Amino acid sequence: MKLIFKALVLLSFFSLQLLHAQQKALTVEDIFKSRQYALKSLSGVHWLPDGKAFLFTQKKEKRIVKHEVETGEESAWLELEDIVDPHTGKALKLFSYQLSKDGQKILFKTDAKRVWRRYDEARFLVYDLRKKQIKAVFNDSTRVRHAKLSPDGQWVGFVFENNIYVQNLEDNAIRQITHDGSQVILNGKFDWVYEEEFGQSDGWRWSPDSRKIAFWRIDQSNEPTFSWTEFDGKYGSVKTIHYPKAGDANAIVKIGVYHLKNEKTVWMDLGQETDIYIPRILWTSDPQTLAIQRLNRLQNQLELLLADVADGRTQVVLTDEDSCWVDVRNDLQFLKTRKQFIWTSERDGYRHIYLYDLNGRLIKQLTRGQWEVTRVLGVDEQKGSVYFTANKGNTIENHIFSIALDGSNLKQLDNESGTHRALFSPDWKYFIDTYSSAHQPPVQVLKTADGKAVRTLLENKLEIFEDVQLAFPEFLTFKTSDGVSLNARIIKPVDFDPQKEYPVLIYGYGGPGSQLVRNAWGRNILWYTLLTQKGYIIFTVDNRGTGGRGKAFKNLAYGDIGKYALKDHIEAAKYLAKLPYVDESRIGIWGWSGGGYLTLMCMTKGAEYFKTGIAVAPVADFRLYDTIWTERYMGLPQTNQAGYDSTSVLTYVDRYKGGLLIVHGASDDNVHMQNTMQVIKQLQLQGKQFRLMIYPGLNHSLQGPGAHYHLYKMMTDFIVENL
């Protein structure tokens, strides 16, 4: 029997080795030049107003498809080839679309042009489903921005040359409602820093009764500019944008409400202080009342104002404060049948849901505990339920929940481990649950409001990777030398041998409130598998200051962003060095943007622990980054010089030992290439060797033909050669 057992063990071992030998050796070309491992998803999903069906796009087939909720029947709802673009005279090329509130009109977006991160500039067309007629917004050939149908479907509004216009869809008459738009005055759109750091580019809102428009007016007159060179053509050119850096002057913001009936604009009273932010406005259920969120320059006090749009008078009904900073969210929801609103706050140490009346009196804290609400999805007032997502039960996962408006009956609406998001129907009877995990590519399931699965809409199966054995992450925690438990993940080769020693590549970011260690499908799983096939282990840790673990944990980043980000990645290197299967002399790190900054810190201030680093689009000194993001976590340079000095890579260049590759896009509007140039100048002055790759004409994400293939091929070769 012993001989048989040994024979079976040997057979199993050799079978496993044969399986590994049969697995395809991945190449960078497989990952970035082919579509063989591309995942599927439902795109362009919109619920119809009655909630009985939803739409999605099939761009290859050039159609919009309707999915019936009860039967699952799918049919072509609109054949795009039958719709002629009046500008081109050819079939419409769809970029995206919006539905009118009654579902009888469609606003098509086509010929879209990228502006910073978003494809905001485009031609828009309104298609009347009843009349089967199409009308151009503004005119057939001109691109505009932020076009939106009015709730009653009678108007379309848009922004052109920094002014707001409305177009009557009955007679096509166009009315200009602001007139002072210029290179420095922006109406209905944002300057660079507002768009980037408050996460929105559309700067105007229809009122619920379609009779008013609320909008931001941004005056950039005092805002500094930044310029860079574009290298195309014979002489090149210079690009200049308004970009306030930490401690400098911001734009002045006003909120106006235009009344279509009397063609007058009323300005809302925002107080005497102008050095403030207005990150959000939202119409209440009453079309006479606008909600305005006002944030102080230090971003540690967020106030909710209710404004009477007839005369502009405002009153503060709620104030949220923090010793470090207050995060701005999109969770504010005004109830339609009650004079109440939903608000989220971290005031008890974790982000939770609160119910207030319109005078700002707290009615009930609906959720509580040592877990975080990640997003409020909405309120079914008829049923009395609030729907939201949260990391309750597991800080590295995200699940869908409901709770009653009295704080009772908390219920999780999904059963699958991983990371979930939901899109509810207008009647709150169904939702589409999109989820994934580290071992499961994205799946989309139609469910009833109580979480019961109706049918799977789309499932990505691991079979598409059948010719390559993926290296999946394992999740773990480890304790730092000062006793703090940190979340981490490790990806080992599929033929991992604990008797061998492996080099480790750490992927890091570490910025305040961020979270990399999640039980979700990994975007770079194929590239990391390729690296494990070459004998590397991949490791990631969420350092102190990152998100998902409460405000006190997150606040540790305040005043010196680099302190715990670096400290805990050094702790990770020490932890890895103690593992018997890690070669402690071959630990490297790479990251992008904030992760590029972290890499530079590790290769300078932490050079003792890291052999190799790749810094993509890195910040070098946060005095060179924008006001809103930087001051939120660092305060003002004028009052925190020590913190800015401590967190600057330039302070530690003399400690650099070698092994660094720096990558930057020459047209990076976000983290300017200036950062890289200041670092390499110091490296050169000190006679220190490094490698550099510049991508002319490319921005922060290095989006361009063949760019990601070139980047990842270069990084792969650099890792093999240097780690």
Short mmCIF file of N, CA, C and O in Angstrom, two decimals, residues 409-474:
data_model
loop_
_atom_site.label_atom_id
_atom_site.label_comp_id
_atom_site.label_asym_id
_atom_site.label_seq_id
_atom_site.Cartn_x
_atom_site.Cartn_y
_atom_site.Cartn_z
N ASN A 409 -34.41 46.47 10.08
CA ASN A 409 -34.43 45.52 8.97
C ASN A 409 -33.27 45.70 7.99
O ASN A 409 -33.47 45.74 6.77
N LEU A 410 -32.06 45.78 8.52
CA LEU A 410 -30.88 45.81 7.66
C LEU A 410 -30.73 44.45 6.99
O LEU A 410 -30.72 43.41 7.66
N LYS A 411 -30.60 44.45 5.66
CA LYS A 411 -30.56 43.19 4.92
C LYS A 411 -29.53 43.27 3.80
O LYS A 411 -29.50 44.25 3.05
N GLN A 412 -28.70 42.23 3.69
CA GLN A 412 -27.78 42.13 2.57
C GLN A 412 -28.50 41.49 1.39
O GLN A 412 -29.17 40.47 1.54
N LEU A 413 -28.35 42.09 0.21
CA LEU A 413 -29.13 41.68 -0.95
C LEU A 413 -28.34 40.85 -1.96
O LEU A 413 -28.81 40.62 -3.08
N ASP A 414 -27.15 40.43 -1.59
CA ASP A 414 -26.38 39.54 -2.47
C ASP A 414 -25.72 38.47 -1.62
O ASP A 414 -25.53 38.65 -0.41
N ASN A 415 -25.37 37.37 -2.25
CA ASN A 415 -24.77 36.25 -1.53
C ASN A 415 -23.36 35.92 -1.99
O ASN A 415 -22.65 35.18 -1.32
N GLU A 416 -22.98 36.45 -3.13
CA GLU A 416 -21.70 36.09 -3.71
C GLU A 416 -20.58 36.93 -3.10
O GLU A 416 -20.70 38.14 -2.97
N SER A 417 -19.48 36.30 -2.74
CA SER A 417 -18.34 37.05 -2.22
C SER A 417 -17.76 37.92 -3.33
O SER A 417 -17.87 37.60 -4.52
N GLY A 418 -17.18 39.03 -2.94
CA GLY A 418 -16.56 39.90 -3.93
C GLY A 418 -17.01 41.34 -3.81
O GLY A 418 -17.40 41.82 -2.74
N THR A 419 -16.98 42.02 -4.93
CA THR A 419 -17.28 43.46 -4.99
C THR A 419 -18.48 43.67 -5.90
O THR A 419 -18.45 43.30 -7.07
N HIS A 420 -19.55 44.27 -5.34
CA HIS A 420 -20.82 44.42 -6.04
C HIS A 420 -21.16 45.89 -6.24
O HIS A 420 -20.82 46.75 -5.43
N ARG A 421 -21.88 46.16 -7.34
CA ARG A 421 -22.54 47.46 -7.52
C ARG A 421 -23.91 47.18 -8.14
O ARG A 421 -24.13 46.14 -8.76
N ALA A 422 -24.83 48.13 -7.96
CA ALA A 422 -26.22 47.89 -8.37
C ALA A 422 -26.77 49.06 -9.16
O ALA A 422 -26.48 50.21 -8.88
N LEU A 423 -27.61 48.73 -10.14
CA LEU A 423 -28.37 49.73 -10.89
C LEU A 423 -29.85 49.37 -10.76
O LEU A 423 -30.31 48.39 -11.34
N PHE A 424 -30.61 50.16 -9.97
CA PHE A 424 -32.00 49.86 -9.68
C PHE A 424 -32.93 50.39 -10.76
O PHE A 424 -32.65 51.41 -11.41
N SER A 425 -34.05 49.72 -10.91
CA SER A 425 -35.10 50.18 -11.81
C SER A 425 -35.79 51.39 -11.19
O SER A 425 -35.76 51.58 -9.97
N PRO A 426 -36.44 52.23 -12.02
CA PRO A 426 -37.10 53.44 -11.49
C PRO A 426 -38.18 53.14 -10.45
O PRO A 426 -38.43 53.98 -9.58
N ASP A 427 -38.81 51.97 -10.52
CA ASP A 427 -39.85 51.62 -9.55
C ASP A 427 -39.30 50.84 -8.36
O ASP A 427 -40.07 50.38 -7.51
N TRP A 428 -37.99 50.66 -8.31
CA TRP A 428 -37.29 50.00 -7.20
C TRP A 428 -37.70 48.53 -7.02
O TRP A 428 -37.50 47.96 -5.95
N LYS A 429 -38.20 47.89 -8.08
CA LYS A 429 -38.59 46.49 -7.97
C LYS A 429 -37.47 45.53 -8.38
O LYS A 429 -37.49 44.36 -8.00
N TYR A 430 -36.54 46.03 -9.17
CA TYR A 430 -35.44 45.18 -9.65
C TYR A 430 -34.13 45.96 -9.62
O TYR A 430 -34.12 47.19 -9.57
N PHE A 431 -33.04 45.21 -9.68
CA PHE A 431 -31.75 45.85 -9.90
C PHE A 431 -30.82 44.90 -10.66
O PHE A 431 -31.01 43.67 -10.63
N ILE A 432 -29.88 45.50 -11.36
CA ILE A 432 -28.84 44.73 -12.04
C ILE A 432 -27.61 44.74 -11.13
O ILE A 432 -27.07 45.80 -10.80
N ASP A 433 -27.23 43.56 -10.69
CA ASP A 433 -26.08 43.39 -9.80
C ASP A 433 -24.87 43.03 -10.66
O ASP A 433 -24.85 41.99 -11.31
N THR A 434 -23.89 43.90 -10.67
CA THR A 434 -22.63 43.64 -11.37
C THR A 434 -21.57 43.36 -10.32
O THR A 434 -21.32 44.19 -9.45
N TYR A 435 -20.99 42.18 -10.38
CA TYR A 435 -20.02 41.83 -9.34
C TYR A 435 -18.87 41.02 -9.92
O TYR A 435 -18.96 40.44 -11.01
N SER A 436 -17.79 40.97 -9.17
CA SER A 436 -16.65 40.14 -9.51
C SER A 436 -15.91 39.81 -8.23
O SER A 436 -16.17 40.40 -7.16
N SER A 437 -14.98 38.88 -8.32
CA SER A 437 -14.09 38.58 -7.20
C SER A 437 -12.71 38.30 -7.78
O SER A 437 -12.52 38.31 -8.99
N ALA A 438 -11.76 38.04 -6.91
CA ALA A 438 -10.41 37.78 -7.38
C ALA A 438 -10.34 36.55 -8.28
O ALA A 438 -9.44 36.43 -9.11
N HIS A 439 -11.31 35.63 -8.12
CA HIS A 439 -11.32 34.40 -8.90
C HIS A 439 -12.46 34.36 -9.91
O HIS A 439 -12.60 33.37 -10.64
N GLN A 440 -13.28 35.41 -9.96
CA GLN A 440 -14.44 35.42 -10.85
C GLN A 440 -14.47 36.71 -11.65
O GLN A 440 -14.65 37.79 -11.09
N PRO A 441 -14.32 36.62 -12.98
CA PRO A 441 -14.47 37.83 -13.80
C PRO A 441 -15.88 38.37 -13.68
O PRO A 441 -16.80 37.66 -13.23
N PRO A 442 -16.12 39.61 -14.10
CA PRO A 442 -17.42 40.25 -13.88
C PRO A 442 -18.62 39.46 -14.39
O PRO A 442 -18.60 38.90 -15.49
N VAL A 443 -19.66 39.45 -13.55
CA VAL A 443 -20.94 38.81 -13.83
C VAL A 443 -22.03 39.86 -13.63
O VAL A 443 -21.93 40.71 -12.74
N GLN A 444 -23.07 39.82 -14.46
CA GLN A 444 -24.20 40.72 -14.30
C GLN A 444 -25.48 39.89 -14.18
O GLN A 444 -25.78 39.06 -15.04
N VAL A 445 -26.21 40.13 -13.07
CA VAL A 445 -27.39 39.34 -12.75
C VAL A 445 -28.56 40.27 -12.48
O VAL A 445 -28.42 41.27 -11.77
N LEU A 446 -29.71 39.94 -13.05
CA LEU A 446 -30.95 40.67 -12.74
C LEU A 446 -31.54 40.08 -11.47
O LEU A 446 -31.72 38.86 -11.36
N LYS A 447 -31.84 40.94 -10.49
CA LYS A 447 -32.38 40.49 -9.21
C LYS A 447 -33.60 41.32 -8.83
O LYS A 447 -33.75 42.46 -9.27
N THR A 448 -34.46 40.72 -8.02
CA THR A 448 -35.57 41.48 -7.44
C THR A 448 -35.03 42.34 -6.31
O THR A 448 -33.90 42.14 -5.84
N ALA A 449 -35.83 43.30 -5.88
CA ALA A 449 -35.37 44.26 -4.88
C ALA A 449 -34.97 43.61 -3.56
O ALA A 449 -34.21 44.19 -2.78
N ASP A 450 -35.47 42.40 -3.29
CA ASP A 450 -35.08 41.72 -2.06
C ASP A 450 -33.87 40.82 -2.26
O ASP A 450 -33.48 40.07 -1.36
N GLY A 451 -33.27 40.88 -3.44
CA GLY A 451 -32.03 40.15 -3.68
C GLY A 451 -32.17 38.81 -4.36
O GLY A 451 -31.16 38.13 -4.60
N LYS A 452 -33.37 38.41 -4.71
CA LYS A 452 -33.56 37.11 -5.36
C LYS A 452 -33.15 37.19 -6.83
O LYS A 452 -33.58 38.07 -7.56
N ALA A 453 -32.30 36.25 -7.26
CA ALA A 453 -31.83 36.25 -8.64
C ALA A 453 -32.96 35.87 -9.59
O ALA A 453 -33.67 34.89 -9.38
N VAL A 454 -33.13 36.67 -10.63
CA VAL A 454 -34.12 36.38 -11.67
C VAL A 454 -33.46 35.62 -12.80
O VAL A 454 -33.91 34.55 -13.21
N ARG A 455 -32.36 36.18 -13.32
CA ARG A 455 -31.60 35.49 -14.36
C ARG A 455 -30.22 36.14 -14.50
O ARG A 455 -30.04 37.33 -14.20
N THR A 456 -29.28 35.34 -14.96
CA THR A 456 -27.96 35.86 -15.27
C THR A 456 -28.01 36.54 -16.64
O THR A 456 -28.45 35.94 -17.62
N LEU A 457 -27.58 37.78 -16.68
CA LEU A 457 -27.61 38.55 -17.92
C LEU A 457 -26.33 38.36 -18.73
O LEU A 457 -26.36 38.29 -19.95
N LEU A 458 -25.23 38.29 -18.02
CA LEU A 458 -23.94 38.13 -18.68
C LEU A 458 -22.95 37.55 -17.69
O LEU A 458 -22.91 37.96 -16.53
N GLU A 459 -22.18 36.58 -18.15
CA GLU A 459 -21.19 35.97 -17.27
C GLU A 459 -19.89 35.76 -18.04
O GLU A 459 -19.87 35.12 -19.09
N ASN A 460 -18.82 36.32 -17.52
CA ASN A 460 -17.50 36.04 -18.06
C ASN A 460 -16.96 34.80 -17.35
O ASN A 460 -16.87 34.77 -16.12
N LYS A 461 -16.63 33.80 -18.12
CA LYS A 461 -16.16 32.54 -17.53
C LYS A 461 -14.66 32.40 -17.70
O LYS A 461 -14.05 32.92 -18.64
N LEU A 462 -14.08 31.66 -16.78
CA LEU A 462 -12.63 31.47 -16.80
C LEU A 462 -12.17 30.66 -18.01
O LEU A 462 -10.97 30.61 -18.30
N GLU A 463 -13.14 30.07 -18.73
CA GLU A 463 -12.77 29.26 -19.89
C GLU A 463 -12.03 30.07 -20.96
O GLU A 463 -11.28 29.52 -21.76
N ILE A 464 -12.25 31.40 -20.98
CA ILE A 464 -11.54 32.19 -22.00
C ILE A 464 -10.04 32.22 -21.73
O ILE A 464 -9.25 32.57 -22.60
N PHE A 465 -9.65 31.83 -20.51
CA PHE A 465 -8.24 31.77 -20.16
C PHE A 465 -7.74 30.33 -20.12
O PHE A 465 -6.75 30.02 -19.46
N GLU A 466 -8.44 29.42 -20.83
CA GLU A 466 -8.14 27.99 -20.70
C GLU A 466 -6.74 27.63 -21.19
O GLU A 466 -6.19 26.61 -20.77
N ASP A 467 -6.15 28.46 -22.05
CA ASP A 467 -4.81 28.13 -22.53
C ASP A 467 -3.71 28.70 -21.66
O ASP A 467 -2.52 28.53 -21.94
N VAL A 468 -4.10 29.40 -20.60
CA VAL A 468 -3.10 29.94 -19.68
C VAL A 468 -3.62 29.78 -18.26
O VAL A 468 -4.77 30.06 -17.96
N GLN A 469 -2.77 29.29 -17.39
CA GLN A 469 -3.17 29.11 -16.00
C GLN A 469 -2.92 30.41 -15.25
O GLN A 469 -1.78 30.81 -15.02
N LEU A 470 -4.01 31.09 -14.89
CA LEU A 470 -3.89 32.38 -14.23
C LEU A 470 -3.32 32.24 -12.83
O LEU A 470 -3.61 31.27 -12.11
N ALA A 471 -2.54 33.22 -12.45
CA ALA A 471 -2.03 33.29 -11.08
C ALA A 471 -2.97 34.19 -10.28
O ALA A 471 -3.03 35.39 -10.52
N PHE A 472 -3.72 33.60 -9.36
CA PHE A 472 -4.71 34.35 -8.60
C PHE A 472 -4.12 34.87 -7.29
O PHE A 472 -3.25 34.23 -6.69
N PRO A 473 -4.62 36.00 -6.81
CA PRO A 473 -4.12 36.53 -5.54
C PRO A 473 -4.66 35.78 -4.33
O PRO A 473 -5.76 35.23 -4.37
N GLU A 474 -3.87 35.77 -3.29
CA GLU A 474 -4.31 35.32 -1.97
C GLU A 474 -4.34 36.56 -1.08
O GLU A 474 -3.49 37.44 -1.19
#
